[in-house]
Amino acid sequence: MMSDNYKKYGELFQVDSDHFEEFYTLLHDTKLLKSDFFLKQGEKCKYLGFIKKGTIRSFYINDQGREINFGFYFENEFFTDYESILCDTVSNMNIQALENCEILLLSKDHLQNLYKREAYWQQFGRMMSEKIYLDAKKRIDDLLCFSPENRYLNLVKKQPALFQKIAQKHIASYLGVTEQSLSRIRSRIVN
């Protein structure tokens, strides 16, 4: 018989029913309050997070001291600084709650122990790494290959809910434009 947790998270975690309970028992349920940091620049990332409820952003601080948003994460999505976990280095990234959040955490140590147990978990890790790589590549491709207006249109198409949950200043930073430029882009598209 399938557990309620498997029915709710099995497909999202991409863990089969034979391995789900082993995985789920390693997760730690916790909360972040609005503006709390999951990770600050200069710290090592020790956890892979999964959002049960809430919104989280990842951002960098450039050499002029400006925040540059890299990603937004919503309910039923994973987030982490995978480079910091993988390379055991301090992070250049900040990860912060944009609203009160309920999250599940998997520690780096538990993840590494799963990899050592059996080939199933190594394949799980490879699939997770591939997804993270492809998401980062899409983000870089957007910044390098598309105009700000096309980046905006792509964002509207791919993540329309983002515009109800994320402040304009964060969206502008994510798109690589000023708030004023974002306003001009929006007004051109509406007219």
Short mmCIF file of N, CA and C in Angstrom, two decimals:
data_model
loop_
_atom_site.label_atom_id
_atom_site.label_comp_id
_atom_site.label_asym_id
_atom_site.label_seq_id
_atom_site.Cartn_x
_atom_site.Cartn_y
_atom_site.Cartn_z
N MET A 1 0.84 -1.20 0.00
CA MET A 1 0.00 0.00 0.00
C MET A 1 0.87 1.25 0.00
N MET A 2 0.53 2.20 -0.86
CA MET A 2 1.31 3.43 -0.97
C MET A 2 1.03 4.37 0.19
N SER A 3 2.09 4.98 0.72
CA SER A 3 1.90 5.96 1.79
C SER A 3 1.37 7.27 1.21
N ASP A 4 0.77 8.07 2.08
CA ASP A 4 0.28 9.39 1.65
C ASP A 4 1.43 10.26 1.15
N ASN A 5 2.59 10.15 1.81
CA ASN A 5 3.74 10.94 1.38
C ASN A 5 4.20 10.53 -0.02
N TYR A 6 4.16 9.24 -0.31
CA TYR A 6 4.56 8.79 -1.65
C TYR A 6 3.57 9.32 -2.69
N LYS A 7 2.29 9.25 -2.38
CA LYS A 7 1.28 9.76 -3.32
C LYS A 7 1.50 11.25 -3.59
N LYS A 8 1.90 11.97 -2.56
CA LYS A 8 2.08 13.41 -2.67
C LYS A 8 3.41 13.79 -3.33
N TYR A 9 4.50 13.09 -2.98
CA TYR A 9 5.83 13.51 -3.39
C TYR A 9 6.60 12.54 -4.29
N GLY A 10 6.16 11.31 -4.40
CA GLY A 10 6.93 10.30 -5.14
C GLY A 10 7.29 10.73 -6.55
N GLU A 11 6.31 11.20 -7.29
CA GLU A 11 6.57 11.62 -8.67
C GLU A 11 7.41 12.89 -8.71
N LEU A 12 7.14 13.83 -7.81
CA LEU A 12 7.92 15.08 -7.78
C LEU A 12 9.38 14.82 -7.47
N PHE A 13 9.65 13.90 -6.54
CA PHE A 13 11.03 13.58 -6.17
C PHE A 13 11.68 12.64 -7.18
N GLN A 14 10.86 12.06 -8.05
CA GLN A 14 11.33 11.08 -9.04
C GLN A 14 12.04 9.91 -8.36
N VAL A 15 11.42 9.44 -7.28
CA VAL A 15 11.92 8.28 -6.54
C VAL A 15 10.84 7.21 -6.62
N ASP A 16 11.22 5.99 -7.01
CA ASP A 16 10.22 4.93 -7.15
C ASP A 16 9.73 4.46 -5.78
N SER A 17 8.63 3.71 -5.80
CA SER A 17 7.99 3.30 -4.54
C SER A 17 8.88 2.39 -3.70
N ASP A 18 9.77 1.62 -4.32
CA ASP A 18 10.66 0.74 -3.56
C ASP A 18 11.70 1.52 -2.75
N HIS A 19 12.04 2.72 -3.19
CA HIS A 19 13.10 3.49 -2.54
C HIS A 19 12.58 4.73 -1.80
N PHE A 20 11.29 5.01 -1.95
CA PHE A 20 10.77 6.27 -1.43
C PHE A 20 10.92 6.42 0.08
N GLU A 21 10.51 5.43 0.84
CA GLU A 21 10.57 5.56 2.31
C GLU A 21 12.00 5.74 2.81
N GLU A 22 12.94 5.04 2.18
CA GLU A 22 14.35 5.21 2.52
C GLU A 22 14.76 6.67 2.33
N PHE A 23 14.31 7.27 1.24
CA PHE A 23 14.62 8.66 0.93
C PHE A 23 13.89 9.60 1.88
N TYR A 24 12.59 9.39 2.03
CA TYR A 24 11.75 10.33 2.79
C TYR A 24 12.16 10.41 4.26
N THR A 25 12.60 9.30 4.85
CA THR A 25 12.99 9.32 6.26
C THR A 25 14.24 10.16 6.50
N LEU A 26 14.98 10.47 5.44
CA LEU A 26 16.18 11.31 5.58
C LEU A 26 15.88 12.79 5.52
N LEU A 27 14.65 13.14 5.12
CA LEU A 27 14.28 14.55 4.97
C LEU A 27 13.93 15.17 6.32
N HIS A 28 14.34 16.42 6.47
CA HIS A 28 14.06 17.17 7.69
C HIS A 28 13.09 18.30 7.35
N ASP A 29 11.95 18.31 8.05
CA ASP A 29 10.92 19.33 7.84
C ASP A 29 11.31 20.59 8.61
N THR A 30 11.31 21.75 7.94
CA THR A 30 11.66 22.99 8.63
C THR A 30 10.93 24.17 8.00
N LYS A 31 11.10 25.34 8.59
CA LYS A 31 10.44 26.56 8.09
C LYS A 31 11.47 27.67 7.95
N LEU A 32 11.22 28.53 6.99
CA LEU A 32 11.95 29.78 6.85
C LEU A 32 10.93 30.90 6.90
N LEU A 33 11.21 31.93 7.66
CA LEU A 33 10.34 33.10 7.68
C LEU A 33 10.73 34.02 6.52
N LYS A 34 9.79 34.88 6.11
CA LYS A 34 10.07 35.83 5.05
C LYS A 34 11.37 36.56 5.35
N SER A 35 12.25 36.64 4.36
CA SER A 35 13.56 37.31 4.41
C SER A 35 14.65 36.48 5.07
N ASP A 36 14.31 35.32 5.66
CA ASP A 36 15.36 34.44 6.21
C ASP A 36 16.22 33.90 5.09
N PHE A 37 17.49 33.67 5.40
CA PHE A 37 18.41 33.10 4.43
C PHE A 37 18.54 31.60 4.65
N PHE A 38 18.45 30.86 3.56
CA PHE A 38 18.78 29.44 3.54
C PHE A 38 20.30 29.31 3.42
N LEU A 39 20.90 30.23 2.65
CA LEU A 39 22.33 30.22 2.39
C LEU A 39 22.80 31.64 2.14
N LYS A 40 23.94 31.99 2.72
CA LYS A 40 24.55 33.30 2.47
C LYS A 40 25.88 33.12 1.76
N GLN A 41 26.17 34.08 0.91
CA GLN A 41 27.45 34.10 0.21
C GLN A 41 28.58 33.94 1.24
N GLY A 42 29.54 33.07 0.92
CA GLY A 42 30.66 32.82 1.83
C GLY A 42 30.47 31.60 2.72
N GLU A 43 29.26 31.03 2.73
CA GLU A 43 29.00 29.81 3.50
C GLU A 43 29.04 28.61 2.55
N LYS A 44 29.27 27.43 3.11
CA LYS A 44 29.15 26.20 2.32
C LYS A 44 27.70 25.74 2.38
N CYS A 45 27.20 25.31 1.23
CA CYS A 45 25.84 24.78 1.18
C CYS A 45 25.88 23.34 1.67
N LYS A 46 25.01 23.04 2.62
CA LYS A 46 25.00 21.70 3.22
C LYS A 46 23.72 20.93 2.95
N TYR A 47 22.77 21.56 2.24
CA TYR A 47 21.46 20.92 2.06
C TYR A 47 20.92 21.12 0.66
N LEU A 48 20.14 20.15 0.25
CA LEU A 48 19.28 20.25 -0.91
C LEU A 48 17.89 20.52 -0.33
N GLY A 49 17.20 21.54 -0.82
CA GLY A 49 15.90 21.89 -0.28
C GLY A 49 14.78 21.61 -1.26
N PHE A 50 13.60 21.36 -0.72
CA PHE A 50 12.38 21.16 -1.50
C PHE A 50 11.29 22.00 -0.87
N ILE A 51 10.61 22.81 -1.66
CA ILE A 51 9.60 23.74 -1.14
C ILE A 51 8.24 23.07 -1.06
N LYS A 52 7.72 22.93 0.14
CA LYS A 52 6.35 22.46 0.33
C LYS A 52 5.37 23.62 0.16
N LYS A 53 5.81 24.80 0.65
CA LYS A 53 4.96 25.99 0.58
C LYS A 53 5.87 27.20 0.61
N GLY A 54 5.59 28.18 -0.28
CA GLY A 54 6.35 29.42 -0.25
C GLY A 54 7.11 29.69 -1.54
N THR A 55 7.93 30.74 -1.48
CA THR A 55 8.72 31.18 -2.62
C THR A 55 10.12 31.56 -2.15
N ILE A 56 11.11 31.16 -2.93
CA ILE A 56 12.51 31.40 -2.58
C ILE A 56 13.21 31.96 -3.80
N ARG A 57 14.20 32.81 -3.57
CA ARG A 57 15.01 33.32 -4.67
C ARG A 57 16.47 33.03 -4.40
N SER A 58 17.24 32.92 -5.50
CA SER A 58 18.69 32.84 -5.39
C SER A 58 19.24 34.07 -6.09
N PHE A 59 20.29 34.66 -5.50
CA PHE A 59 20.85 35.87 -6.09
C PHE A 59 22.32 36.01 -5.73
N TYR A 60 22.99 36.81 -6.54
CA TYR A 60 24.39 37.15 -6.33
C TYR A 60 24.47 38.64 -6.01
N ILE A 61 25.55 39.04 -5.41
CA ILE A 61 25.82 40.47 -5.23
C ILE A 61 27.04 40.78 -6.09
N ASN A 62 26.84 41.69 -7.07
CA ASN A 62 27.93 41.96 -8.00
C ASN A 62 28.97 42.89 -7.36
N ASP A 63 30.02 43.19 -8.11
CA ASP A 63 31.11 43.99 -7.54
C ASP A 63 30.73 45.45 -7.28
N GLN A 64 29.57 45.88 -7.76
CA GLN A 64 29.05 47.22 -7.41
C GLN A 64 28.09 47.16 -6.22
N GLY A 65 27.90 45.96 -5.65
CA GLY A 65 27.03 45.80 -4.50
C GLY A 65 25.55 45.63 -4.84
N ARG A 66 25.23 45.47 -6.13
CA ARG A 66 23.84 45.27 -6.55
C ARG A 66 23.48 43.79 -6.52
N GLU A 67 22.24 43.52 -6.14
CA GLU A 67 21.72 42.16 -6.15
C GLU A 67 21.32 41.78 -7.57
N ILE A 68 21.78 40.61 -8.01
CA ILE A 68 21.43 40.07 -9.32
C ILE A 68 20.71 38.75 -9.09
N ASN A 69 19.41 38.74 -9.36
CA ASN A 69 18.62 37.53 -9.16
C ASN A 69 18.95 36.50 -10.22
N PHE A 70 19.18 35.26 -9.76
CA PHE A 70 19.49 34.17 -10.67
C PHE A 70 18.30 33.25 -10.89
N GLY A 71 17.53 32.99 -9.83
CA GLY A 71 16.41 32.07 -9.98
C GLY A 71 15.35 32.27 -8.92
N PHE A 72 14.15 31.82 -9.23
CA PHE A 72 13.02 31.83 -8.30
C PHE A 72 12.48 30.41 -8.21
N TYR A 73 12.11 30.01 -7.01
CA TYR A 73 11.68 28.63 -6.77
C TYR A 73 10.36 28.67 -6.01
N PHE A 74 9.44 27.83 -6.44
CA PHE A 74 8.09 27.83 -5.92
C PHE A 74 7.74 26.47 -5.34
N GLU A 75 6.51 26.37 -4.87
CA GLU A 75 6.01 25.12 -4.30
C GLU A 75 6.30 23.94 -5.23
N ASN A 76 6.74 22.85 -4.62
CA ASN A 76 7.06 21.59 -5.30
C ASN A 76 8.30 21.67 -6.20
N GLU A 77 9.22 22.57 -5.87
CA GLU A 77 10.47 22.67 -6.61
C GLU A 77 11.66 22.51 -5.66
N PHE A 78 12.74 21.95 -6.20
CA PHE A 78 14.00 21.82 -5.46
C PHE A 78 14.82 23.10 -5.63
N PHE A 79 15.68 23.37 -4.65
CA PHE A 79 16.61 24.49 -4.73
C PHE A 79 17.85 24.15 -3.92
N THR A 80 18.98 24.70 -4.33
CA THR A 80 20.24 24.53 -3.61
C THR A 80 21.31 25.31 -4.36
N ASP A 81 22.51 25.36 -3.82
CA ASP A 81 23.69 25.76 -4.59
C ASP A 81 24.44 24.46 -4.83
N TYR A 82 24.13 23.83 -5.94
CA TYR A 82 24.68 22.51 -6.23
C TYR A 82 26.19 22.55 -6.41
N GLU A 83 26.71 23.65 -6.94
CA GLU A 83 28.16 23.77 -7.10
C GLU A 83 28.86 23.71 -5.75
N SER A 84 28.32 24.41 -4.76
CA SER A 84 28.90 24.39 -3.42
C SER A 84 28.85 23.00 -2.81
N ILE A 85 27.73 22.31 -2.99
CA ILE A 85 27.60 20.93 -2.48
C ILE A 85 28.57 20.00 -3.20
N LEU A 86 28.58 20.07 -4.51
CA LEU A 86 29.38 19.16 -5.32
C LEU A 86 30.88 19.35 -5.10
N CYS A 87 31.32 20.59 -5.04
CA CYS A 87 32.76 20.89 -4.94
C CYS A 87 33.22 21.14 -3.52
N ASP A 88 32.28 21.14 -2.57
CA ASP A 88 32.60 21.41 -1.16
C ASP A 88 33.34 22.74 -1.01
N THR A 89 32.79 23.77 -1.69
CA THR A 89 33.36 25.11 -1.64
C THR A 89 32.34 26.09 -1.07
N VAL A 90 32.84 27.25 -0.67
CA VAL A 90 31.92 28.28 -0.20
C VAL A 90 31.13 28.80 -1.39
N SER A 91 29.94 29.27 -1.11
CA SER A 91 29.03 29.71 -2.15
C SER A 91 29.25 31.18 -2.49
N ASN A 92 29.04 31.51 -3.76
CA ASN A 92 28.99 32.90 -4.20
C ASN A 92 27.54 33.39 -4.22
N MET A 93 26.62 32.50 -3.90
CA MET A 93 25.20 32.73 -4.03
C MET A 93 24.54 32.95 -2.67
N ASN A 94 23.44 33.69 -2.70
CA ASN A 94 22.55 33.83 -1.55
C ASN A 94 21.23 33.18 -1.93
N ILE A 95 20.62 32.49 -0.97
CA ILE A 95 19.30 31.90 -1.19
C ILE A 95 18.42 32.37 -0.04
N GLN A 96 17.31 33.04 -0.38
CA GLN A 96 16.50 33.73 0.61
C GLN A 96 15.01 33.48 0.39
N ALA A 97 14.27 33.38 1.49
CA ALA A 97 12.81 33.22 1.42
C ALA A 97 12.17 34.57 1.09
N LEU A 98 11.28 34.58 0.10
CA LEU A 98 10.53 35.79 -0.25
C LEU A 98 9.20 35.87 0.50
N GLU A 99 8.82 34.77 1.13
CA GLU A 99 7.64 34.71 1.97
C GLU A 99 7.86 33.58 2.96
N ASN A 100 6.99 33.44 3.93
CA ASN A 100 7.14 32.32 4.86
C ASN A 100 7.10 31.01 4.08
N CYS A 101 8.03 30.12 4.38
CA CYS A 101 8.17 28.88 3.62
C CYS A 101 8.19 27.66 4.53
N GLU A 102 7.63 26.58 4.03
CA GLU A 102 7.79 25.26 4.63
C GLU A 102 8.62 24.45 3.66
N ILE A 103 9.73 23.90 4.15
CA ILE A 103 10.64 23.18 3.26
C ILE A 103 11.06 21.85 3.86
N LEU A 104 11.48 20.96 2.97
CA LEU A 104 12.09 19.70 3.35
C LEU A 104 13.56 19.78 2.98
N LEU A 105 14.43 19.34 3.88
CA LEU A 105 15.87 19.40 3.64
C LEU A 105 16.47 18.01 3.61
N LEU A 106 17.36 17.79 2.64
CA LEU A 106 18.17 16.59 2.58
C LEU A 106 19.62 17.04 2.73
N SER A 107 20.30 16.54 3.76
CA SER A 107 21.67 16.98 3.99
C SER A 107 22.61 16.40 2.93
N LYS A 108 23.68 17.13 2.69
CA LYS A 108 24.71 16.68 1.75
C LYS A 108 25.24 15.31 2.17
N ASP A 109 25.45 15.12 3.48
CA ASP A 109 25.98 13.84 3.98
C ASP A 109 25.02 12.69 3.69
N HIS A 110 23.72 12.90 3.92
CA HIS A 110 22.74 11.86 3.62
C HIS A 110 22.70 11.56 2.12
N LEU A 111 22.79 12.60 1.30
CA LEU A 111 22.80 12.41 -0.15
C LEU A 111 24.02 11.59 -0.57
N GLN A 112 25.19 11.92 -0.03
CA GLN A 112 26.41 11.18 -0.36
C GLN A 112 26.32 9.72 0.09
N ASN A 113 25.72 9.49 1.26
CA ASN A 113 25.55 8.11 1.75
C ASN A 113 24.61 7.31 0.85
N LEU A 114 23.56 7.97 0.34
CA LEU A 114 22.67 7.28 -0.60
C LEU A 114 23.44 6.86 -1.85
N TYR A 115 24.28 7.74 -2.36
CA TYR A 115 25.06 7.42 -3.56
C TYR A 115 25.91 6.17 -3.36
N LYS A 116 26.40 5.97 -2.13
CA LYS A 116 27.27 4.83 -1.84
C LYS A 116 26.50 3.53 -1.69
N ARG A 117 25.21 3.61 -1.44
CA ARG A 117 24.42 2.41 -1.13
C ARG A 117 24.18 1.51 -2.33
N GLU A 118 23.72 2.12 -3.44
CA GLU A 118 23.40 1.29 -4.60
C GLU A 118 23.33 2.14 -5.86
N ALA A 119 23.38 1.47 -6.99
CA ALA A 119 23.40 2.16 -8.29
C ALA A 119 22.14 3.01 -8.50
N TYR A 120 21.02 2.61 -7.92
CA TYR A 120 19.78 3.38 -8.08
C TYR A 120 20.01 4.83 -7.67
N TRP A 121 20.67 5.05 -6.54
CA TRP A 121 20.87 6.40 -6.02
C TRP A 121 21.89 7.16 -6.85
N GLN A 122 22.85 6.47 -7.43
CA GLN A 122 23.79 7.14 -8.33
C GLN A 122 23.07 7.65 -9.57
N GLN A 123 22.15 6.85 -10.08
CA GLN A 123 21.36 7.28 -11.23
C GLN A 123 20.46 8.46 -10.84
N PHE A 124 19.88 8.41 -9.66
CA PHE A 124 19.07 9.51 -9.14
C PHE A 124 19.90 10.79 -9.10
N GLY A 125 21.11 10.71 -8.58
CA GLY A 125 22.00 11.87 -8.51
C GLY A 125 22.37 12.39 -9.88
N ARG A 126 22.62 11.49 -10.82
CA ARG A 126 22.94 11.91 -12.18
C ARG A 126 21.78 12.66 -12.81
N MET A 127 20.56 12.15 -12.65
CA MET A 127 19.39 12.81 -13.22
C MET A 127 19.19 14.19 -12.59
N MET A 128 19.41 14.29 -11.27
CA MET A 128 19.29 15.57 -10.59
C MET A 128 20.34 16.55 -11.12
N SER A 129 21.57 16.08 -11.28
CA SER A 129 22.65 16.93 -11.81
C SER A 129 22.34 17.40 -13.22
N GLU A 130 21.81 16.52 -14.05
CA GLU A 130 21.48 16.88 -15.42
C GLU A 130 20.40 17.95 -15.45
N LYS A 131 19.40 17.82 -14.59
CA LYS A 131 18.33 18.82 -14.55
C LYS A 131 18.88 20.18 -14.11
N ILE A 132 19.70 20.18 -13.09
CA ILE A 132 20.29 21.43 -12.61
C ILE A 132 21.15 22.07 -13.71
N TYR A 133 21.94 21.26 -14.39
CA TYR A 133 22.77 21.77 -15.49
C TYR A 133 21.90 22.38 -16.59
N LEU A 134 20.86 21.66 -17.01
CA LEU A 134 20.02 22.15 -18.11
C LEU A 134 19.29 23.44 -17.72
N ASP A 135 18.81 23.51 -16.47
CA ASP A 135 18.15 24.74 -16.00
C ASP A 135 19.13 25.92 -16.03
N ALA A 136 20.36 25.71 -15.56
CA ALA A 136 21.37 26.78 -15.56
C ALA A 136 21.73 27.16 -17.00
N LYS A 137 21.84 26.19 -17.88
CA LYS A 137 22.17 26.49 -19.28
C LYS A 137 21.07 27.31 -19.93
N LYS A 138 19.81 26.97 -19.67
CA LYS A 138 18.70 27.75 -20.21
C LYS A 138 18.76 29.20 -19.73
N ARG A 139 19.10 29.36 -18.46
CA ARG A 139 19.20 30.71 -17.88
C ARG A 139 20.30 31.50 -18.58
N ILE A 140 21.45 30.89 -18.78
CA ILE A 140 22.57 31.55 -19.45
C ILE A 140 22.21 31.84 -20.91
N ASP A 141 21.60 30.87 -21.58
CA ASP A 141 21.19 31.08 -22.97
C ASP A 141 20.23 32.26 -23.09
N ASP A 142 19.28 32.38 -22.17
CA ASP A 142 18.34 33.51 -22.18
C ASP A 142 19.11 34.83 -22.11
N LEU A 143 20.07 34.90 -21.20
CA LEU A 143 20.81 36.15 -21.02
C LEU A 143 21.70 36.48 -22.21
N LEU A 144 22.26 35.46 -22.85
CA LEU A 144 23.21 35.70 -23.94
C LEU A 144 22.53 35.84 -25.30
N CYS A 145 21.41 35.19 -25.50
CA CYS A 145 20.84 35.07 -26.85
C CYS A 145 19.60 35.92 -27.10
N PHE A 146 18.96 36.43 -26.06
CA PHE A 146 17.70 37.13 -26.26
C PHE A 146 17.78 38.56 -25.75
N SER A 147 17.02 39.42 -26.41
CA SER A 147 16.91 40.82 -25.97
C SER A 147 16.12 40.85 -24.66
N PRO A 148 16.22 41.94 -23.91
CA PRO A 148 15.43 42.05 -22.67
C PRO A 148 13.93 41.86 -22.92
N GLU A 149 13.45 42.39 -24.04
CA GLU A 149 12.01 42.25 -24.34
C GLU A 149 11.65 40.78 -24.57
N ASN A 150 12.49 40.06 -25.31
CA ASN A 150 12.22 38.64 -25.53
C ASN A 150 12.39 37.82 -24.26
N ARG A 151 13.33 38.20 -23.40
CA ARG A 151 13.47 37.52 -22.10
C ARG A 151 12.19 37.70 -21.29
N TYR A 152 11.65 38.92 -21.32
CA TYR A 152 10.40 39.20 -20.62
C TYR A 152 9.26 38.34 -21.18
N LEU A 153 9.12 38.31 -22.51
CA LEU A 153 8.05 37.52 -23.14
C LEU A 153 8.20 36.04 -22.82
N ASN A 154 9.43 35.53 -22.85
CA ASN A 154 9.68 34.13 -22.50
C ASN A 154 9.27 33.84 -21.06
N LEU A 155 9.58 34.78 -20.17
CA LEU A 155 9.24 34.60 -18.75
C LEU A 155 7.72 34.60 -18.56
N VAL A 156 7.02 35.51 -19.25
CA VAL A 156 5.55 35.55 -19.17
C VAL A 156 4.96 34.23 -19.64
N LYS A 157 5.54 33.70 -20.71
CA LYS A 157 5.04 32.44 -21.29
C LYS A 157 5.32 31.24 -20.38
N LYS A 158 6.56 31.17 -19.85
CA LYS A 158 6.98 30.00 -19.08
C LYS A 158 6.53 30.04 -17.62
N GLN A 159 6.52 31.22 -17.03
CA GLN A 159 6.20 31.32 -15.60
C GLN A 159 5.28 32.50 -15.31
N PRO A 160 4.04 32.46 -15.79
CA PRO A 160 3.14 33.61 -15.58
C PRO A 160 2.85 33.89 -14.10
N ALA A 161 2.85 32.87 -13.27
CA ALA A 161 2.56 33.07 -11.84
C ALA A 161 3.63 33.90 -11.15
N LEU A 162 4.81 33.91 -11.72
CA LEU A 162 5.92 34.67 -11.15
C LEU A 162 5.53 36.14 -10.96
N PHE A 163 4.74 36.69 -11.89
CA PHE A 163 4.41 38.11 -11.85
C PHE A 163 3.43 38.47 -10.73
N GLN A 164 2.74 37.48 -10.18
CA GLN A 164 1.87 37.73 -9.03
C GLN A 164 2.62 37.61 -7.70
N LYS A 165 3.73 36.86 -7.69
CA LYS A 165 4.40 36.55 -6.43
C LYS A 165 5.71 37.29 -6.21
N ILE A 166 6.32 37.81 -7.27
CA ILE A 166 7.66 38.38 -7.17
C ILE A 166 7.61 39.88 -7.40
N ALA A 167 8.33 40.63 -6.57
CA ALA A 167 8.39 42.09 -6.69
C ALA A 167 9.04 42.49 -8.02
N GLN A 168 8.59 43.62 -8.58
CA GLN A 168 9.11 44.10 -9.87
C GLN A 168 10.63 44.27 -9.85
N LYS A 169 11.18 44.75 -8.74
CA LYS A 169 12.63 44.97 -8.68
C LYS A 169 13.38 43.65 -8.84
N HIS A 170 12.83 42.56 -8.32
CA HIS A 170 13.47 41.26 -8.45
C HIS A 170 13.33 40.72 -9.88
N ILE A 171 12.17 40.94 -10.49
CA ILE A 171 11.97 40.50 -11.88
C ILE A 171 12.91 41.27 -12.80
N ALA A 172 13.01 42.58 -12.60
CA ALA A 172 13.91 43.39 -13.43
C ALA A 172 15.34 42.89 -13.31
N SER A 173 15.79 42.64 -12.10
CA SER A 173 17.14 42.14 -11.88
C SER A 173 17.34 40.79 -12.56
N TYR A 174 16.36 39.92 -12.47
CA TYR A 174 16.43 38.61 -13.11
C TYR A 174 16.56 38.74 -14.62
N LEU A 175 15.86 39.71 -15.19
CA LEU A 175 15.90 39.92 -16.64
C LEU A 175 17.15 40.69 -17.08
N GLY A 176 17.88 41.25 -16.12
CA GLY A 176 19.08 42.00 -16.45
C GLY A 176 18.80 43.43 -16.90
N VAL A 177 17.71 44.01 -16.39
CA VAL A 177 17.34 45.38 -16.74
C VAL A 177 17.01 46.17 -15.47
N THR A 178 16.87 47.48 -15.62
CA THR A 178 16.44 48.32 -14.49
C THR A 178 14.92 48.23 -14.36
N GLU A 179 14.40 48.67 -13.23
CA GLU A 179 12.94 48.69 -13.05
C GLU A 179 12.28 49.59 -14.09
N GLN A 180 12.93 50.72 -14.42
CA GLN A 180 12.38 51.64 -15.41
C GLN A 180 12.32 50.97 -16.79
N SER A 181 13.37 50.23 -17.14
CA SER A 181 13.37 49.52 -18.43
C SER A 181 12.28 48.47 -18.47
N LEU A 182 12.08 47.78 -17.36
CA LEU A 182 11.01 46.77 -17.30
C LEU A 182 9.66 47.44 -17.51
N SER A 183 9.44 48.59 -16.90
CA SER A 183 8.17 49.32 -17.10
C SER A 183 7.97 49.69 -18.56
N ARG A 184 9.04 50.17 -19.22
CA ARG A 184 8.94 50.52 -20.65
C ARG A 184 8.64 49.28 -21.50
N ILE A 185 9.29 48.18 -21.19
CA ILE A 185 9.03 46.93 -21.94
C ILE A 185 7.59 46.53 -21.79
N ARG A 186 7.10 46.55 -20.57
CA ARG A 186 5.69 46.17 -20.33
C ARG A 186 4.72 47.07 -21.04
N SER A 187 4.98 48.39 -21.04
CA SER A 187 4.05 49.32 -21.68
C SER A 187 4.09 49.14 -23.20
N ARG A 188 5.26 48.86 -23.79
CA ARG A 188 5.33 48.62 -25.24
C ARG A 188 4.53 47.38 -25.62
N ILE A 189 4.61 46.34 -24.81
CA ILE A 189 3.94 45.08 -25.12
C ILE A 189 2.41 45.24 -24.97
N VAL A 190 1.98 45.97 -23.96
CA VAL A 190 0.55 46.18 -23.73
C VAL A 190 -0.06 47.03 -24.83
N ASN A 191 0.71 48.02 -25.31
CA ASN A 191 0.17 48.94 -26.34
C ASN A 191 0.35 48.39 -27.68
#
